[in-house]
PDB file of C-alpha atoms in Angstrom:
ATOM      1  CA  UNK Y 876       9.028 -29.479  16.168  1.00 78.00           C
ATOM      2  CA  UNK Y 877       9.761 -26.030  14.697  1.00 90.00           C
ATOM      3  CA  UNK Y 878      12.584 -25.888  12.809  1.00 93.00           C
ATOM      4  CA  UNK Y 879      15.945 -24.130  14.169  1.00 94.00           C
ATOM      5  CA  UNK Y 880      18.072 -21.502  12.361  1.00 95.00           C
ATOM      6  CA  UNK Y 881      20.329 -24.072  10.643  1.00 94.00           C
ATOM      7  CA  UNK Y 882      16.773 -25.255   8.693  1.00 94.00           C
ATOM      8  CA  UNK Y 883      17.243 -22.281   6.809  1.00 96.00           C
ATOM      9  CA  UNK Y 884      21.185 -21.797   6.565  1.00 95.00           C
ATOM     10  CA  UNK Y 885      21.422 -23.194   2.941  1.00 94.00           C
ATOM     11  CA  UNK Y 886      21.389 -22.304  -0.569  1.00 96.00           C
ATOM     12  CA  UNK Y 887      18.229 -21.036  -1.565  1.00 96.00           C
ATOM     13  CA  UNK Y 888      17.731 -23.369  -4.499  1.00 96.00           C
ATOM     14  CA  UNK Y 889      17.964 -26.576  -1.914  1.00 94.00           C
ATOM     15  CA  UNK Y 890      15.855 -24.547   0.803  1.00 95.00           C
ATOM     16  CA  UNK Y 891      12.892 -23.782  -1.794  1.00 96.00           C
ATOM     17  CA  UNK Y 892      11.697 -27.164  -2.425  1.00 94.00           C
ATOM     18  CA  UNK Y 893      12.323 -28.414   1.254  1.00 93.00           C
ATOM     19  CA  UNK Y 894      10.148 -26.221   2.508  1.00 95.00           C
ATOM     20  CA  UNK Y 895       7.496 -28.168   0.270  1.00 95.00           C
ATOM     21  CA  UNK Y 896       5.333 -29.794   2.873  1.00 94.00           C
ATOM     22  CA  UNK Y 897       5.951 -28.101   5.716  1.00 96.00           C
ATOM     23  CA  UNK Y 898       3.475 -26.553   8.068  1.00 97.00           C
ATOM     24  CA  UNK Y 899       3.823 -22.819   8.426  1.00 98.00           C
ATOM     25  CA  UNK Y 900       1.824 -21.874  11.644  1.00 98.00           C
ATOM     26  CA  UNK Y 901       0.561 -18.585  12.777  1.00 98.00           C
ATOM     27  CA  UNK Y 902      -2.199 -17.217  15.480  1.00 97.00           C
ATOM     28  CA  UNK Y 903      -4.158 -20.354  15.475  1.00 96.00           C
ATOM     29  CA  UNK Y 904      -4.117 -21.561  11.698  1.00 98.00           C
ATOM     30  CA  UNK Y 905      -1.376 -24.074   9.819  1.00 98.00           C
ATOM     31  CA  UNK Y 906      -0.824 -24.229   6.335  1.00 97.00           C
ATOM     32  CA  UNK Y 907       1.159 -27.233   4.510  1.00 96.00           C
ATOM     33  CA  UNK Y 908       3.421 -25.114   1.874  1.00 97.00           C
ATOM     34  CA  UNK Y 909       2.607 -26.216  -1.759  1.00 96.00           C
ATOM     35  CA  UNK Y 910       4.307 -23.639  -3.649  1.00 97.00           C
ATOM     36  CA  UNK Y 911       7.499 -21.852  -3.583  1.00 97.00           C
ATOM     37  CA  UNK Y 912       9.903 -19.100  -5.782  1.00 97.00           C
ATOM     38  CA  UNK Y 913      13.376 -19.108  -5.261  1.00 97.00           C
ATOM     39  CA  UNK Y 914      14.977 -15.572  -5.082  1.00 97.00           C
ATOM     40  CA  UNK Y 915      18.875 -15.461  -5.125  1.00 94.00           C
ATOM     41  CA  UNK Y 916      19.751 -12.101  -4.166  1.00 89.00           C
ATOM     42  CA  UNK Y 917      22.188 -10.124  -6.149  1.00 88.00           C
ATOM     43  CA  UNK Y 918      22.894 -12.179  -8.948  1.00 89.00           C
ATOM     44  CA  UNK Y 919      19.230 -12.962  -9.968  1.00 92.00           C
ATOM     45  CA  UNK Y 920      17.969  -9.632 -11.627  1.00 92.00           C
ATOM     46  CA  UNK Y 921      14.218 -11.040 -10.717  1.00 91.00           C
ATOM     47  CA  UNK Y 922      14.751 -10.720  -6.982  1.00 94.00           C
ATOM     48  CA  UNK Y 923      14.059  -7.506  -4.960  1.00 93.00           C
ATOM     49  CA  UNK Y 924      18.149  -7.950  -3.953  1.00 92.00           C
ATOM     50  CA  UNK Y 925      19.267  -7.281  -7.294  1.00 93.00           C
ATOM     51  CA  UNK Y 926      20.115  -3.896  -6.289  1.00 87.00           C
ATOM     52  CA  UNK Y 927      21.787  -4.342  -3.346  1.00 91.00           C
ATOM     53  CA  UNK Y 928      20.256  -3.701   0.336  1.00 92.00           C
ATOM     54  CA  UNK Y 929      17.868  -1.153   0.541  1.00 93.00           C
ATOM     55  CA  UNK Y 930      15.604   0.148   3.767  1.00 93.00           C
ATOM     56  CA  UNK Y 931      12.694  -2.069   2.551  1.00 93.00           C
ATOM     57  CA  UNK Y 932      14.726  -5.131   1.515  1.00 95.00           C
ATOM     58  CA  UNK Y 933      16.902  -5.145   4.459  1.00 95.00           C
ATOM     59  CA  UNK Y 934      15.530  -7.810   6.162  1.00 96.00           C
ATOM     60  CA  UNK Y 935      16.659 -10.275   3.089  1.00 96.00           C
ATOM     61  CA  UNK Y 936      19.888  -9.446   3.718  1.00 96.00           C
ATOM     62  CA  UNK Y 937      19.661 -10.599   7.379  1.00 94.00           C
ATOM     63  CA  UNK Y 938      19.969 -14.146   9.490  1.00 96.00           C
ATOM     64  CA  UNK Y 939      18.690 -16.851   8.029  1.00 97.00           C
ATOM     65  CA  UNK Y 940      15.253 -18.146   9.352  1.00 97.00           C
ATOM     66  CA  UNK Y 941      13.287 -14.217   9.234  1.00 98.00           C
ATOM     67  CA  UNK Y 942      10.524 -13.458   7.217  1.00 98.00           C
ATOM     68  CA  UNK Y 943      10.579 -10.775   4.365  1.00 98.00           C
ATOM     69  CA  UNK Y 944       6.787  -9.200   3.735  1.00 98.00           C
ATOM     70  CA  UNK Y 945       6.827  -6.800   1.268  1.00 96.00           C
ATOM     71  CA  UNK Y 946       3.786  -5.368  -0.022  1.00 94.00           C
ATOM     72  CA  UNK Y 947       2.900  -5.711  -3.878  1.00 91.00           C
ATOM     73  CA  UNK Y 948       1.426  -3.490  -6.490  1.00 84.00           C
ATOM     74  CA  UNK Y 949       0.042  -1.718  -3.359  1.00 86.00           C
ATOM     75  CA  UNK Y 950      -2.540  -4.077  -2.612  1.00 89.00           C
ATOM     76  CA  UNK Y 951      -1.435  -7.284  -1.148  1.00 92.00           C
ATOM     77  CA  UNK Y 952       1.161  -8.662   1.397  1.00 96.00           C
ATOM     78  CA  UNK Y 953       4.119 -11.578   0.148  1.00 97.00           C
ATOM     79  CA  UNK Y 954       5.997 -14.201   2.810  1.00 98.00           C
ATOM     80  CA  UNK Y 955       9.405 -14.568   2.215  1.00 98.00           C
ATOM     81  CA  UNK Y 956      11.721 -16.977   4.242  1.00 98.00           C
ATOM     82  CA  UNK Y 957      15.159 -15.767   4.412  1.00 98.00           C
ATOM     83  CA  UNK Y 958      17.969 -18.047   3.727  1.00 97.00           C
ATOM     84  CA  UNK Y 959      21.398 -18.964   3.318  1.00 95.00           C
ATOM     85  CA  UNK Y 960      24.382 -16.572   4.881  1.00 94.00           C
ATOM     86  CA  UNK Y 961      23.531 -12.829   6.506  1.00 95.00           C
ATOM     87  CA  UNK Y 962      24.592 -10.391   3.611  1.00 95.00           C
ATOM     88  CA  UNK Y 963      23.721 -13.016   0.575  1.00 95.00           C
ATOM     89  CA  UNK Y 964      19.943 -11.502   0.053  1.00 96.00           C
ATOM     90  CA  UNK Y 965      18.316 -14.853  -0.696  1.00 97.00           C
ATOM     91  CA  UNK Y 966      14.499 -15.399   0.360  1.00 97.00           C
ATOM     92  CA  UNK Y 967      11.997 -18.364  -0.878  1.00 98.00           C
ATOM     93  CA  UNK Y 968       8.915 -16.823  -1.243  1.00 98.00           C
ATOM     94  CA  UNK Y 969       5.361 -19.124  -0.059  1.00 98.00           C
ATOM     95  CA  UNK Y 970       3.365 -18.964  -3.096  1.00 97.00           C
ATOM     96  CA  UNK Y 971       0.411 -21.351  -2.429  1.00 98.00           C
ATOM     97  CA  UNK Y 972      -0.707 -23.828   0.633  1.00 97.00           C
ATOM     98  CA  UNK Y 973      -3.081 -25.668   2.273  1.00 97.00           C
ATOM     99  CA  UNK Y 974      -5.104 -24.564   5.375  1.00 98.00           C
ATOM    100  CA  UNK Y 975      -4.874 -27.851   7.577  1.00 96.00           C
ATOM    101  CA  UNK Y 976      -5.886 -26.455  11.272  1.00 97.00           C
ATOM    102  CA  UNK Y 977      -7.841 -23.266  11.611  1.00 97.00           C
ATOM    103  CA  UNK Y 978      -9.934 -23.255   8.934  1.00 96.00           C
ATOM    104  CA  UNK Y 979     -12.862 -21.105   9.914  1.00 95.00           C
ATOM    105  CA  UNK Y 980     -10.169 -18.287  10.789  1.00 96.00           C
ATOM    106  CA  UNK Y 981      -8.145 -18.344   7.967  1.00 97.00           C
ATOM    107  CA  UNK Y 982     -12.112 -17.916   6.200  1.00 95.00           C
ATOM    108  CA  UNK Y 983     -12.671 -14.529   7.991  1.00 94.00           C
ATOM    109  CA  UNK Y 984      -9.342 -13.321   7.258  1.00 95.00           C
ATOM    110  CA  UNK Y 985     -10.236 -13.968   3.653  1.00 94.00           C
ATOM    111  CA  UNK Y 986     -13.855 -12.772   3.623  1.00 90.00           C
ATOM    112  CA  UNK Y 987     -14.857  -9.811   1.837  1.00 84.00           C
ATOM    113  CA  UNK Y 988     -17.835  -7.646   2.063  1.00 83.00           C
ATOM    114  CA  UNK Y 989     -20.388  -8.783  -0.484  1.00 79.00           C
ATOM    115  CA  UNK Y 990     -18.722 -11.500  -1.773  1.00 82.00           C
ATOM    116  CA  UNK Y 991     -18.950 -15.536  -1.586  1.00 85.00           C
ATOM    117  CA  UNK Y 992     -16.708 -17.201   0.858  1.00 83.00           C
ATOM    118  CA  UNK Y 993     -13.439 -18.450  -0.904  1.00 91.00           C
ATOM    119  CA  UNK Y 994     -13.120 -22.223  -1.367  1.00 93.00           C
ATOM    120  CA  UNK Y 995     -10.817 -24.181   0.666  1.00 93.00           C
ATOM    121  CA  UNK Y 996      -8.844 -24.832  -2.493  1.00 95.00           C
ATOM    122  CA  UNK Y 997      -8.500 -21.154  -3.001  1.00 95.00           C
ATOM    123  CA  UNK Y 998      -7.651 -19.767   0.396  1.00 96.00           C
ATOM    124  CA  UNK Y 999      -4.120 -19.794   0.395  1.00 97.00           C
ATOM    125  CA  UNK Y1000      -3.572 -19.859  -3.467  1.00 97.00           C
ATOM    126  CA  UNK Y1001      -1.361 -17.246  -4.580  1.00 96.00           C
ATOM    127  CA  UNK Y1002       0.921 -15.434  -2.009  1.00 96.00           C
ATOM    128  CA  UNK Y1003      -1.516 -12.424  -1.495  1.00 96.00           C
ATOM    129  CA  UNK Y1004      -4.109 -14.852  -0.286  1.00 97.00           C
ATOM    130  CA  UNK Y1005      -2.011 -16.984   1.761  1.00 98.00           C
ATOM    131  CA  UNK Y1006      -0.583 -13.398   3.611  1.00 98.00           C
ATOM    132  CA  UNK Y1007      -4.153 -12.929   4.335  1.00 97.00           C
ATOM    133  CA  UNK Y1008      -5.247 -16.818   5.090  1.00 97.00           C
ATOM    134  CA  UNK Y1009      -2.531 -17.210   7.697  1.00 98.00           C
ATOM    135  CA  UNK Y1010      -2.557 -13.604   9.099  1.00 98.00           C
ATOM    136  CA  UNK Y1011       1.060 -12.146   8.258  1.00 98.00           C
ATOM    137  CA  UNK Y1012       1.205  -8.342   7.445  1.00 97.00           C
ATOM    138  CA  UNK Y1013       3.509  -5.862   7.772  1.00 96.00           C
ATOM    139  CA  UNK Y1014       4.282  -6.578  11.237  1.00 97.00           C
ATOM    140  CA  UNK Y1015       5.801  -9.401  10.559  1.00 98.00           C
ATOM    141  CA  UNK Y1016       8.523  -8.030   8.272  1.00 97.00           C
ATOM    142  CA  UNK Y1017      11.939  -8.979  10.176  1.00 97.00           C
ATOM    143  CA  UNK Y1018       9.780 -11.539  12.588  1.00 97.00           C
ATOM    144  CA  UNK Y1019      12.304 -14.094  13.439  1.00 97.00           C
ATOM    145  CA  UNK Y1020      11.070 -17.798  13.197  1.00 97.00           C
ATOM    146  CA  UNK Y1021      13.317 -19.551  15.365  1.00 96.00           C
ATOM    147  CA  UNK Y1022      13.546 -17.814  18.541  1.00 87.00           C
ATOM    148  CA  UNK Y1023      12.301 -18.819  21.661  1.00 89.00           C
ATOM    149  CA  UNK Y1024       9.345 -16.439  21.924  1.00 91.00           C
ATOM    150  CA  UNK Y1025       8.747 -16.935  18.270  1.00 95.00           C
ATOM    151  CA  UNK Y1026       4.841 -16.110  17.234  1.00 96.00           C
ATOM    152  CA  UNK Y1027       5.885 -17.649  13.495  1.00 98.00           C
ATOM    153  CA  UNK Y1028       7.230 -21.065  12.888  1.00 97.00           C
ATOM    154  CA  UNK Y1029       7.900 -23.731  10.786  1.00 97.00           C
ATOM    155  CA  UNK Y1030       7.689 -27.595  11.234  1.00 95.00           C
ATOM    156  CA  UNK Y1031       9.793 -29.661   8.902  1.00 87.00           C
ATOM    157  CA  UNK Y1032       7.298 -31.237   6.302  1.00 77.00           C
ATOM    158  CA  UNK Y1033       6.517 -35.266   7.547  1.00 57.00           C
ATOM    159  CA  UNK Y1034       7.815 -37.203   5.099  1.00 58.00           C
ATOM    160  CA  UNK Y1035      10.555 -36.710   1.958  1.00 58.00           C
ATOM    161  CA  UNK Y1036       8.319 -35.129  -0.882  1.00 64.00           C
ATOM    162  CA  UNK Y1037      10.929 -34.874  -3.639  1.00 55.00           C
ATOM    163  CA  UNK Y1038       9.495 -37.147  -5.912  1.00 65.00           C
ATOM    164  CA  UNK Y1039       6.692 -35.129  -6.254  1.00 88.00           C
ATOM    165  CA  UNK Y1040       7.935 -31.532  -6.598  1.00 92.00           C
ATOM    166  CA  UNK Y1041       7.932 -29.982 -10.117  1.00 93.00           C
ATOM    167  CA  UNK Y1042       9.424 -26.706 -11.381  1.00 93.00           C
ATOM    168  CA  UNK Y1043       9.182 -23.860 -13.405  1.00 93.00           C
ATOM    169  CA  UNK Y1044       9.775 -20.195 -14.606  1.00 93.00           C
ATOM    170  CA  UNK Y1045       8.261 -18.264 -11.995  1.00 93.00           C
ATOM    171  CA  UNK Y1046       5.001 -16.336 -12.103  1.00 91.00           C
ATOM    172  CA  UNK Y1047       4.725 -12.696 -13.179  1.00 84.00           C
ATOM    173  CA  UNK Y1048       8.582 -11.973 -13.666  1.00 89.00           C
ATOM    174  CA  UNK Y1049       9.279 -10.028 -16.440  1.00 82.00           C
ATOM    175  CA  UNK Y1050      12.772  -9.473 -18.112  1.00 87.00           C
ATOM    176  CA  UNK Y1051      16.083 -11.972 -17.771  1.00 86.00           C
ATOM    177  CA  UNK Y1052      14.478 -13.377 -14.153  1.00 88.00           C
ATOM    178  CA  UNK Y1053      11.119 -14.510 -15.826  1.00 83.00           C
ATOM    179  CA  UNK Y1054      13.481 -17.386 -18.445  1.00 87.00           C
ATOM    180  CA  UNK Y1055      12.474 -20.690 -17.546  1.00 82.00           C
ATOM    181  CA  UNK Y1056      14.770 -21.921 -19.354  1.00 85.00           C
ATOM    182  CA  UNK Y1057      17.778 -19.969 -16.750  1.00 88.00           C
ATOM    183  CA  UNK Y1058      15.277 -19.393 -13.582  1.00 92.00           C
ATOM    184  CA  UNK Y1059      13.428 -22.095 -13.356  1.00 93.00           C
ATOM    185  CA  UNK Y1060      12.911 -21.290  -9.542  1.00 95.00           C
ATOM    186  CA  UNK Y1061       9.478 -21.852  -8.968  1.00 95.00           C
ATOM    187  CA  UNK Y1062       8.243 -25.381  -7.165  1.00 96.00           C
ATOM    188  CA  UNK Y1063       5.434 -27.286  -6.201  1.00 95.00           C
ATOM    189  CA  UNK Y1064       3.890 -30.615  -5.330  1.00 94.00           C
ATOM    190  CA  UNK Y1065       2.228 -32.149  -7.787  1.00 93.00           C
ATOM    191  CA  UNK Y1066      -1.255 -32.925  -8.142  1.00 92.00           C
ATOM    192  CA  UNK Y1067      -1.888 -30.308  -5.267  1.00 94.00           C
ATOM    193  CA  UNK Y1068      -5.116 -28.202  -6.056  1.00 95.00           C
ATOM    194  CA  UNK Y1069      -4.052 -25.390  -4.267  1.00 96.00           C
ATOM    195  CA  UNK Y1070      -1.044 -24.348  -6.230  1.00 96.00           C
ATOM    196  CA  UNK Y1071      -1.734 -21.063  -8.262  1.00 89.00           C
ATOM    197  CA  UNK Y1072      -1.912 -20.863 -11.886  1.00 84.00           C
ATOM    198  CA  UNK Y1073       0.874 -19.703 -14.221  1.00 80.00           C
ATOM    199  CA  UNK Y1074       1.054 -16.813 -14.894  1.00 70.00           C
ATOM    200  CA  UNK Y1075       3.798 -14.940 -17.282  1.00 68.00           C
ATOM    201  CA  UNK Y1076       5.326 -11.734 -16.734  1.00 55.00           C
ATOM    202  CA  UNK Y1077       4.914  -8.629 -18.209  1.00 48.00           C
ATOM    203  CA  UNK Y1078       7.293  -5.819 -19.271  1.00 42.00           C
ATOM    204  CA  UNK Y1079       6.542  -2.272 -17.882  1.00 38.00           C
ATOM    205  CA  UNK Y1080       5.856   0.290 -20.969  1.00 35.00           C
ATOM    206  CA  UNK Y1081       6.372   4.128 -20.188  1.00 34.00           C
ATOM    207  CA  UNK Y1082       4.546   6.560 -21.602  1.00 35.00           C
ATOM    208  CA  UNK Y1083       6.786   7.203 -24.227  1.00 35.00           C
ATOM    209  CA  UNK Y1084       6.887   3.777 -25.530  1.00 34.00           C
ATOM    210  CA  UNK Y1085       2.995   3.617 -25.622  1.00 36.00           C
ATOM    211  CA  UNK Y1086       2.508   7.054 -27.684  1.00 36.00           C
ATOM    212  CA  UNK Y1087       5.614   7.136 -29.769  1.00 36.00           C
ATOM    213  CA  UNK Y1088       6.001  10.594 -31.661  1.00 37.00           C
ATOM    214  CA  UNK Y1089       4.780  10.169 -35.450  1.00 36.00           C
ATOM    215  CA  UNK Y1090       6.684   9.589 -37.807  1.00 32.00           C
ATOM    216  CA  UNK Y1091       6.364  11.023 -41.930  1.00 34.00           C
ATOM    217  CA  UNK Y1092       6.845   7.439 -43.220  1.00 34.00           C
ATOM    218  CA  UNK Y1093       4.695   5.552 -40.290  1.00 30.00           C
ATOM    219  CA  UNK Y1094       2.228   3.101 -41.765  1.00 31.00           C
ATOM    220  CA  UNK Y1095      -1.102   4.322 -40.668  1.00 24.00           C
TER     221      UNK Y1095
END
């Protein structure tokens, strides 16, 4: 059964790993979630709501139970589920799963010209990937997953999984969000092959930074 608004009407940091296990579906393919980042809106300088609401972030700071799909670095689409209370800016955002129904369609979405067929392990393993795996663009930014006419939804994962979720800093934040040691807000099952490699963040240099002016007493 898909799960109502309420689901999704916590604090992120409980919502994140609950949605471990479930089964996001989507225009004939499901995906159990593996991995997960917590993003807590306006008090976590690593989320996208840092700022406050902006035209593109908007739909973060919406009902619970939307999706957020921002694009990233230009190239690829991210999944965000919206939680918690309308004006709080929190989103989890679906890092890694596994294809369980509609595997032959999530394997054209990923298909490239040229290229070898990704593995089943690797079709939804990072977020760009699982964007493309499950079909979820930038259409489907706002797309509300518990209405009645809802083309997204969620089913509540089958069994309790806590005992098996791990966490840690999340991947490719740079600055005070990246600390795993304050943010450690990214989860995942263990043991599951389909969660994405670590990956730390790095801090954007400007131009000035990378060709400081020359100084008389600079070692050469």
């Amino acid at each position: 059964m898909a799960l109502g608004r309420s689901a999704f009407a916590g604090p992120v940091l409980e919502m994140a790993p609950r949605l471990l296990g479930a089964v996001l579906h989507h225009d004939g393919v499901s995906l159990r979630i593996t991995e997960v980042e917590a993003y807590g809106g306006a008090e976590d300088p690593g989320s996208h709501a840092y700022r406050g609401p902006t035209p593109r972030t908007r739909p973060m700071f919406g009902p619970p139970g939307h999706l957020y799909v921002y694009l990233s670095y230009g190239i690829h689409r991210c999944v965000n589920v919206v939680t918690g209370a309308p004006g709080e800016g929190a989103a989890v955002l679906l890092r890694a799963g596994e294809v369980c129904q509609g595997l032959d369609r999530a394997e054209q979405r990923r298909l490239r010209p040229g290229a070898r067929p990704p593995s089943p392990v690797q079709l939804a393993r990072g977020p760009g990937n699982l964007a493309r795996a499950v079909g979820l663009g930038a259409t489907h930014d706002g797309a509300d997953l518990c209405g009645p006419h809802a083309q997204v939804w969620v089913e509540g994962p089958p069994e309790q999984v806590a005992g098996a979720v791990r966490t840690g800093p999340r991947v490719g934040v740079s600055g005070p969000g990246g600390s795993g040691e304050r943010y450690p807000w990214r989860f995942w099952l263990a043991g599951e092959p389909t969660v994405s490699a670590y990956r730390a963040g790095t801090r954007k240099v400007d131009r000035a930074e990378q060709h400081p002016p020359a100084r008389k007493d600079q070692d050469r």
